[in-house]
C-alpha positions in Angstrom: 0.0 0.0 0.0 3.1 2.5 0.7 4.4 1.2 -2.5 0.9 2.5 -4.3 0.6 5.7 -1.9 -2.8 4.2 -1.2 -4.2 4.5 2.1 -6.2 0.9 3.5 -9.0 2.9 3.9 -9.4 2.5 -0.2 -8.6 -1.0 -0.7 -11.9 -2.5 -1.5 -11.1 -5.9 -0.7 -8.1 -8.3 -0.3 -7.2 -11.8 -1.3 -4.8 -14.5 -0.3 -2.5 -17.2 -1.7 -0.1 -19.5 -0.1 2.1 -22.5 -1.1 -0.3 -25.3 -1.3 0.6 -28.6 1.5 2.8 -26.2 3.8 0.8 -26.7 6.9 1.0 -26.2 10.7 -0.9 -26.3 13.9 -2.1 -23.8 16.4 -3.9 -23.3 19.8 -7.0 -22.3 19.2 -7.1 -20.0 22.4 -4.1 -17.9 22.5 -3.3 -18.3 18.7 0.0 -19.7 19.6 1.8 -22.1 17.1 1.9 -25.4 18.6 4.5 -26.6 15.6 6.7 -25.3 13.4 5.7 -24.9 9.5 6.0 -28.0 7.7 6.8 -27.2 4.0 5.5 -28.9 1.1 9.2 -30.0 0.0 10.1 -31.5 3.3 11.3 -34.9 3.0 11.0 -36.2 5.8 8.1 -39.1 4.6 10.5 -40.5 1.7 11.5 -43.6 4.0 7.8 -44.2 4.4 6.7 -44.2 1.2 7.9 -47.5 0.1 6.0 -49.7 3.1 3.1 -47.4 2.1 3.3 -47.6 -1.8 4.4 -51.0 -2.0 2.6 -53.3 -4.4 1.7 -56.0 -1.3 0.6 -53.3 1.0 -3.0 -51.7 1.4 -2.2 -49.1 -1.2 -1.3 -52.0 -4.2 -4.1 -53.5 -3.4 -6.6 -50.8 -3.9 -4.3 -50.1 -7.7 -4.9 -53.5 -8.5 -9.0 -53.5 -7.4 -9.4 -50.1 -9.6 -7.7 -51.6 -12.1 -10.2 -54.6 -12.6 -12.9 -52.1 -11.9 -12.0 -49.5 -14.4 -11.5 -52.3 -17.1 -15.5 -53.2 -16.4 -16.3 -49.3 -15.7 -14.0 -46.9 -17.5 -14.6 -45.3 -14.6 -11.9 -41.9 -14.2 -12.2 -42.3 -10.3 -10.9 -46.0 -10.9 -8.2 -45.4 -13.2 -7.1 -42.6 -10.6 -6.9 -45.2 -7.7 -5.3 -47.7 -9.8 -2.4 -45.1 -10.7 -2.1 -43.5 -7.2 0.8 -43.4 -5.5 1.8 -41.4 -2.4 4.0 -38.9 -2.5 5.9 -36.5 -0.2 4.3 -33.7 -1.5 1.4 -34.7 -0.1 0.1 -33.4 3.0 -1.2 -36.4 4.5 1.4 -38.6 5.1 3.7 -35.7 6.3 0.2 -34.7 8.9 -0.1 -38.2 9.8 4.0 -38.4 10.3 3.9 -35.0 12.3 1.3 -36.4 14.8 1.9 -40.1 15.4 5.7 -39.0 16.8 4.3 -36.0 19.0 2.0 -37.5 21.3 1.6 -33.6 22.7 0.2 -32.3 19.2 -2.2 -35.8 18.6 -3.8 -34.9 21.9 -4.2 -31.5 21.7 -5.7 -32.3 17.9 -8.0 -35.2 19.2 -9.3 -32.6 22.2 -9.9 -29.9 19.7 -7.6 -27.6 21.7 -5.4 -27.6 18.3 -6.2 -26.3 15.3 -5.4 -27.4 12.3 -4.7 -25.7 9.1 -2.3 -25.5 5.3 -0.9 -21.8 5.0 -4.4 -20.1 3.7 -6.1 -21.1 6.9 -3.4 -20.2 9.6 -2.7 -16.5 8.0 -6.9 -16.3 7.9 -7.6 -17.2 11.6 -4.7 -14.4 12.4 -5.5 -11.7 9.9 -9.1 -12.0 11.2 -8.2 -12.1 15.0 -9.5 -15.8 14.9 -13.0 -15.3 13.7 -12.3 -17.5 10.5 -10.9 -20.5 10.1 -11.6 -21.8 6.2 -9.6 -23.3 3.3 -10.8 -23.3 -0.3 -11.1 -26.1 -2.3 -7.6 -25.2 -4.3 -5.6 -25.4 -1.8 -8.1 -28.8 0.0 -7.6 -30.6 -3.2 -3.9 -30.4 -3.2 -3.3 -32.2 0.3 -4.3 -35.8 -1.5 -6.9 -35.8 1.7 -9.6 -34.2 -0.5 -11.6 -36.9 -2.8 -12.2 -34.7 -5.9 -15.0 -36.7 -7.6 -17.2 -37.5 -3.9 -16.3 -33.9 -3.1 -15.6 -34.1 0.2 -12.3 -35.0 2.9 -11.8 -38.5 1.8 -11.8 -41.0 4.2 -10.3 -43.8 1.8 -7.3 -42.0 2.2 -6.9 -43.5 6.1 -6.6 -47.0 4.8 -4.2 -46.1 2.8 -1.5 -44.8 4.6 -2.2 -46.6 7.5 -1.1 -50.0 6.3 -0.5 -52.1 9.4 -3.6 -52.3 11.7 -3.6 -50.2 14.5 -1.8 -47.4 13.0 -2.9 -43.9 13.6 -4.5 -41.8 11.6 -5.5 -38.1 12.4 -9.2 -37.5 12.8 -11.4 -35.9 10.0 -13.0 -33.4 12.6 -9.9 -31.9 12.3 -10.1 -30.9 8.6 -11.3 -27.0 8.2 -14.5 -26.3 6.6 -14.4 -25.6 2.8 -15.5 -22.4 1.0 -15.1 -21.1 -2.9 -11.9 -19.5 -4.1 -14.1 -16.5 -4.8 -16.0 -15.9 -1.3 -16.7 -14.0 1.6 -13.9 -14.6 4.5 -14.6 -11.8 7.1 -12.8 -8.7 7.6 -9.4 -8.2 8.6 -8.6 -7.5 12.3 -9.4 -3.1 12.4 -6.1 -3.5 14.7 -4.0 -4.4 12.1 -4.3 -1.5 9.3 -6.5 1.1 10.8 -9.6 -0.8 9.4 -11.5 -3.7 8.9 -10.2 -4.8 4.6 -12.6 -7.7 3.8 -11.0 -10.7 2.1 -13.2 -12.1 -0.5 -10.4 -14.8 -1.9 -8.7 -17.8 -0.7 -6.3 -20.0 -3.6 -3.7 -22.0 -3.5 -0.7 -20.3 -5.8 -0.2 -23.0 -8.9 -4.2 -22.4 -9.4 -4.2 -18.7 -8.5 -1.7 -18.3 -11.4 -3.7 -20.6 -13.1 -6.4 -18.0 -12.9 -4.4 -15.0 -13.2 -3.1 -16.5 -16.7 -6.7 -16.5 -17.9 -6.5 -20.3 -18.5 -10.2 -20.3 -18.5 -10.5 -22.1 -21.3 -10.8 -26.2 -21.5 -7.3 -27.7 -22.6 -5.1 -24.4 -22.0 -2.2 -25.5 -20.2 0.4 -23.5 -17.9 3.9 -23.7 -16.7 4.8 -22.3 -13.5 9.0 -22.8 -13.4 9.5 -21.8 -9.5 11.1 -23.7 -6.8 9.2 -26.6 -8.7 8.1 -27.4 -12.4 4.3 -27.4 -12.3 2.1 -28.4 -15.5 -1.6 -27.6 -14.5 -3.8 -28.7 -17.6 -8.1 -27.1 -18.0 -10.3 -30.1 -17.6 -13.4 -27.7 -17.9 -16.8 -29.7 -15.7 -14.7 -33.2 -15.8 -12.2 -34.9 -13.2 -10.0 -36.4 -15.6 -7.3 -39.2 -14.4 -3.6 -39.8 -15.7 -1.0 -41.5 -14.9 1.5 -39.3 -12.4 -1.1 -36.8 -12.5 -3.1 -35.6 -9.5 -7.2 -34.3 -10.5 -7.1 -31.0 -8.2 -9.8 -28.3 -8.2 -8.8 -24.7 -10.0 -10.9 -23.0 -8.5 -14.6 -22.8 -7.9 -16.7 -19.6 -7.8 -20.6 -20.0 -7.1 -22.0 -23.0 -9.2 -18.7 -23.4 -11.5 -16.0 -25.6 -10.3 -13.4 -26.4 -13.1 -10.8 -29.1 -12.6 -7.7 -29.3 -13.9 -4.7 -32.4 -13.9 -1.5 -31.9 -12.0 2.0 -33.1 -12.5 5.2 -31.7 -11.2 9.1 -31.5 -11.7 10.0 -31.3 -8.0 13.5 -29.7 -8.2 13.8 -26.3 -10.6 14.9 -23.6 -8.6 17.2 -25.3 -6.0 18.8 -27.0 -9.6 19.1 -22.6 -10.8 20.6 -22.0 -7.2 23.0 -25.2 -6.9 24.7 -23.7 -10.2 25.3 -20.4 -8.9 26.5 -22.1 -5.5 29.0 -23.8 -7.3 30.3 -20.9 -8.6 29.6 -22.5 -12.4 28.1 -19.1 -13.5 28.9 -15.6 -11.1 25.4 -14.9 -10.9 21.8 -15.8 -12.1 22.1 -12.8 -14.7 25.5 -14.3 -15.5 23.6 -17.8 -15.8 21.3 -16.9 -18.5 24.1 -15.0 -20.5 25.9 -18.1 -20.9 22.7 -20.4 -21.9 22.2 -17.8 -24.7 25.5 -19.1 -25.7 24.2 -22.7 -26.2 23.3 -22.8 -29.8 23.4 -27.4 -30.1 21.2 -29.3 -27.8 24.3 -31.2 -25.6 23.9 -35.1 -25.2 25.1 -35.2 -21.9 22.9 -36.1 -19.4 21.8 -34.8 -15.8 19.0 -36.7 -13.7 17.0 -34.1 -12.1 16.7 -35.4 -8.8 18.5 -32.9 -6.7 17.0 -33.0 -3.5 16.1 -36.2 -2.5 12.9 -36.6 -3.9 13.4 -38.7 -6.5 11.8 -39.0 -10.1 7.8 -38.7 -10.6 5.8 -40.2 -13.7 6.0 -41.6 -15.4 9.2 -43.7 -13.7 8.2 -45.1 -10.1 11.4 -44.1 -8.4 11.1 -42.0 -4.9 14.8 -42.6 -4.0 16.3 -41.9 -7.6 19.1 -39.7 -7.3 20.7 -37.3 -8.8 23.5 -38.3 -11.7 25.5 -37.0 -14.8 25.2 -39.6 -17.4 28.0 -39.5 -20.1 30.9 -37.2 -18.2 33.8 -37.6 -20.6 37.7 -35.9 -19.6 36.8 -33.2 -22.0 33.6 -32.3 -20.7 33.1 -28.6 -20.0 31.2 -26.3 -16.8 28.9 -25.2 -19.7 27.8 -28.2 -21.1 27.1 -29.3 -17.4 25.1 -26.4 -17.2 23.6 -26.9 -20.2 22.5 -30.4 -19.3 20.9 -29.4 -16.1 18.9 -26.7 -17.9 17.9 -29.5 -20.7 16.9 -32.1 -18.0 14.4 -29.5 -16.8 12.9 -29.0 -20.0 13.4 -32.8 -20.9 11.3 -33.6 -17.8 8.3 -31.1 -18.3 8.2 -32.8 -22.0 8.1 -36.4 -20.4 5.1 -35.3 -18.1 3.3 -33.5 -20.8 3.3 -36.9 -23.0 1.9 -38.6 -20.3 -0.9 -36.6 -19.4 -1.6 -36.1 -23.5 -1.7 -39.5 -24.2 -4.1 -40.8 -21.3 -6.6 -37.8 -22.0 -6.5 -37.4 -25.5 -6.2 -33.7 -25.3 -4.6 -31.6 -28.3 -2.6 -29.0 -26.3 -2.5 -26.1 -29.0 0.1 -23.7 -27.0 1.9 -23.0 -23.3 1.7 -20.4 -21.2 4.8 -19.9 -18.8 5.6 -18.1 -16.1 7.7 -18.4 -12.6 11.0 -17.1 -12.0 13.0 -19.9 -13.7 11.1 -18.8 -17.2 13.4 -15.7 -17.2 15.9 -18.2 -19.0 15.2 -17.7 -22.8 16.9 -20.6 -23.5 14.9 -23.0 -21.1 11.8 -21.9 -22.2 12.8 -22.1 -26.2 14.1 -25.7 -25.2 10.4 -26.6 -24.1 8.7 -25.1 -27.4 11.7 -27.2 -29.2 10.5 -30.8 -27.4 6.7 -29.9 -27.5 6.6 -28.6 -30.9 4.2 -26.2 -29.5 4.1 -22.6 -29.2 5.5 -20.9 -25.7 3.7 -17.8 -24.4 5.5 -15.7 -21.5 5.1 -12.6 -19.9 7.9 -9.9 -21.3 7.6 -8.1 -17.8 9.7 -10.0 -14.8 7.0 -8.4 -12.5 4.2 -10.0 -14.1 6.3 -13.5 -14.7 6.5 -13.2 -11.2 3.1 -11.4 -9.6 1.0 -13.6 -11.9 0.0 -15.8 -8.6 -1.4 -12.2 -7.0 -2.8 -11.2 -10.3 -5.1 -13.9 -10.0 -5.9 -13.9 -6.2 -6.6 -10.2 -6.8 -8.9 -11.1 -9.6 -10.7 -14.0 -7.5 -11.3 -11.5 -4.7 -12.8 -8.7 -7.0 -15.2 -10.9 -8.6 -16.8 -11.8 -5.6 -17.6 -8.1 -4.4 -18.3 -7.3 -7.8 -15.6 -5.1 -8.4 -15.3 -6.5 -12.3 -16.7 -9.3 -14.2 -14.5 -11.4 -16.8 -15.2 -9.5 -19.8 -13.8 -6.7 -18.0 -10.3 -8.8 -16.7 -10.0 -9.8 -20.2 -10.1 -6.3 -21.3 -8.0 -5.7 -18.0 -5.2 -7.7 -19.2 -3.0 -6.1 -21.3 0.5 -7.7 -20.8 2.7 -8.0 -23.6 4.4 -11.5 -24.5 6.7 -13.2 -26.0 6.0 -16.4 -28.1 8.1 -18.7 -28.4 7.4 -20.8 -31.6 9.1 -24.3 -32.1 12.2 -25.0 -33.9 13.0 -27.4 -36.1 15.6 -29.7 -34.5 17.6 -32.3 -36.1 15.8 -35.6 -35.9 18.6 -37.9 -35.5 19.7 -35.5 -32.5 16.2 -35.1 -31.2 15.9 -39.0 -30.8 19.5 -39.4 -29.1 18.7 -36.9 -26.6 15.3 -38.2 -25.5 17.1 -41.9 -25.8 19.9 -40.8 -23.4 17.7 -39.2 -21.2 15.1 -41.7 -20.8 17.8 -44.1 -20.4 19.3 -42.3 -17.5 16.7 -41.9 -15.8 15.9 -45.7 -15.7 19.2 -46.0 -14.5 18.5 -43.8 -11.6 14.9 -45.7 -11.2 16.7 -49.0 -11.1 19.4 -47.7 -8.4 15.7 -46.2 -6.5 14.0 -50.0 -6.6 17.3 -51.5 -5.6 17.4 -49.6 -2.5 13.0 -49.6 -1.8 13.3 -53.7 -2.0 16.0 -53.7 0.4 13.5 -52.1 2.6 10.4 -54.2 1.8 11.8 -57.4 0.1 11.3 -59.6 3.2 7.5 -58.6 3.6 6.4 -58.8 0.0 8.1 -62.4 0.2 6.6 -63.3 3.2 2.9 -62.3 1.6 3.5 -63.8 -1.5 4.2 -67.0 -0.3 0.8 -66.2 2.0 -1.1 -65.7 -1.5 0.6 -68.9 -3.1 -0.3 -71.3 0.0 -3.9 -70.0 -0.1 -4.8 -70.6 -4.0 -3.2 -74.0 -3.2 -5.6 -74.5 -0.1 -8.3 -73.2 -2.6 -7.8 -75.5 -5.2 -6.7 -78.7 -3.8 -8.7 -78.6 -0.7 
């Protein structure tokens, strides 16, 4: 407000948007955090996730169920289940992580002395002095503890990462009430800037960008390159399913509620930063001068899994590491750099394939935004792989501000500050497009040869070390399964 030598006494209303799965808990009395804020890139889970994903546990079960049952059904809901897979992005295993180790927080949870909430709701409750305590359904739908197609906190999601009997599991009365993106949340606390703003928006930040983008439109897709790579696709009215893709909610205002499909690159900006750190370029305006130098696609290879996630869809691989594939004595800094840039873009093109050829959707262009997009040569490299046109933002603010663009949108709708026709007319930012080039066949094929190839190397290092974890229970149950269809049929 200094900034726009506005007073608060003329803001008309206020939104907010948060990093989506970054949760914490309170006391619902004296307001106090009762933990600290536990990010959505905490890895903390990973060690779980094999025992909870594995193929003989509660969770392969239920993929192997849906599977029969979308075969009969073509049901989307089924061929979701039967592709699911936990991950530690996902807020619930890291909520149900966080509570069974502090007995302190589960009791003060189960006694309703503790509130929980993701980002949107904690900076609600305080920005209101505690009169509201909300989430929307962006931000709901992106904790995996929100069943898209029932519409509702889904309870499935308890058996499944809960595998051994007797496990806990945090309550659902714990879960905050849902409202639209677009709503009325209360007034802030008069205390806090001389008067009571109203906040009419709530939206997670990959859908608030979303919005801000105008990617109203079934089928438009976005790129957000931040501290992750995020690919959210339009799926209009329908929950769509793919394979290592999670069906989220956009947004919903009043009676409309579009859907869109999820995937992710976990590590972009921490890859930008770990360049710098190693003092490979001086700076990140240094960085991009030297990728405008890269004028041949290199063939040297970089698995993308910086910081300990592993590799997402459409490779099964949570404790993939990272790896240069192909280091030669005459390798140079810049083609290293250039390979971690290229794995970026060669990892945004491997999701995209996947979610285009489970939903049969004809993706006519990008749009791109996020700091990471300020590399010309990272976002020319994904209109290169895609062979589709690349739309981004020429201002750095707006590349940048798009995620408060659209809150800021959101919250004007609902108090009827504009209408769409008017945001349309509203937007006025100039881009840059970002056609395809032609590229070299031969090369084209050797690069997304190598690159598929290492990553299946760093997938097969990942199952190595998940079955030395798990090998002695799945043997134990298959030899269960075995000595039961021998009962069956013999006795």
């Amino acid at each position: 407000m200094k900034a726009a030598n506005i007073s608060p006494h003329e803001v008309a209303t206020m939104g907010l948007s948060t990093q989506r799965a970054s949760f914490t808990f309170w006391d619902r009395y004296t307001g106090e955090p009762a933990s600290p804020l536990i990010l959505w890139k905490d890895t903390r889970t990973h060690a779980e996730l094999p025992r909870i994903n594995h193929k003989y546990g509660n969770t392969g079960i239920l993929r192997f169920v849906a599977r029969l049952a979308y075969l009969l059904t073509r049901s989307p809901q089924m061929l979701t289940l039967s592709q699911f897979r936990m991950k530690t992005h996902h807020a619930v295993v890291k909520v149900k992580y966080v509570l069974e180790r502090n007995k302190e927080l589960q009791a003060g949870v189960e006694s309703g002395r503790l509130l929980y909430g993701t980002l949107d709701t904690y900076l609600l409750w305080r920005l209101t002095g505690g009169t509201q305590y909300y989430t929307d359904l962006s931000s709901a739908s992106s904790t995996a503890m929100w069943d898209p197609y029932a519409m509702k906190w889904g309870r499935a999601v308890q058996w499944l990462v809960s595998p051994a009997r007797g496990e806990y599991f945090p309550p659902a009365k714990m879960m905050p009430p849902i409202k639209d993106s677009s709503d009325d949340y209360g007034h802030c606390d008069p205390s806090l800037f001389g008067c009571a703003i109203p906040i009419n928006a709530l939206a997670a930040d990959q859908q608030a960008s979303f919005f801000g983008q105008l990617c109203w439109e079934k089928g438009i897709t976005k790129i957000t390159l931040g501290t992750g790579g995020f690919i959210n696709v339009n799926t209009g009215d329908t929950c769509l399913a793919a394979s290592g893709a999670d069906p989220i909610i956009g947004w919903k205002i009043g009676n409309e509620v579009v859907f869109a499909l999820e995937s992710n690159q976990r590590d972009v900006g921490p890859m930008i930063d770990w360049i710098v750190q190693n003092k490979w370029a001086e700076s990140y305006s240094h960085l991009n001068e030297i990728s405008r130098t890269f004028d041949v696609p290199t063939t040297l290879c970089f698995v993308p899994a910086l910081t300990g996630g592993g590799l997402g869809a459409p490779y099964v691989a949570p404790l993939a590491p990272a790896m240069f594939v192909g280091l030669t004595e005459y390798t140079t800094t810049n083609e290293m750099i250039q390979a971690v840039l290229q794995s970026i873009g060669l990892r945004i093109y491997q999701l995209l394939e996947v979610i285009s050829k489970d939903t049969k959707f004809q993706i006519s262009e990008i749009y791109i935004d996020g700091g990471a997009s300020e590399d010309c040569f990272l976002v020319q490299w994904i209109a290169d792989l895609t062979e589709l046109r690349v739309i981004r933002p020429l201002s750095r603010e707006v590349r940048e501000g798009v995620t408060s663009r659209g809150t800021a949108f959101l919250a004007g709708l609902a108090i009827n500050f504009w209408d769409r026709d008017q945001l349309r007319h509203l937007v006025t930012t100039d881009y840059a497009v970002f056609e395809p080039r032609k590229m070299d066949p031969q090369l084209r094929k050797k690069i997304l040869r190598n690159f598929n190839t290492s990553c299946e190397i760093a997938q097969v290092y990942s199952e190595k070390m998940v079955n030395e974890k798990s090998n002695s229970r799945g043997w134990l149950l298959l030899v269960v399964c075995v000595l039961m269809v021998w009962v069956f049929l013999y006795y």
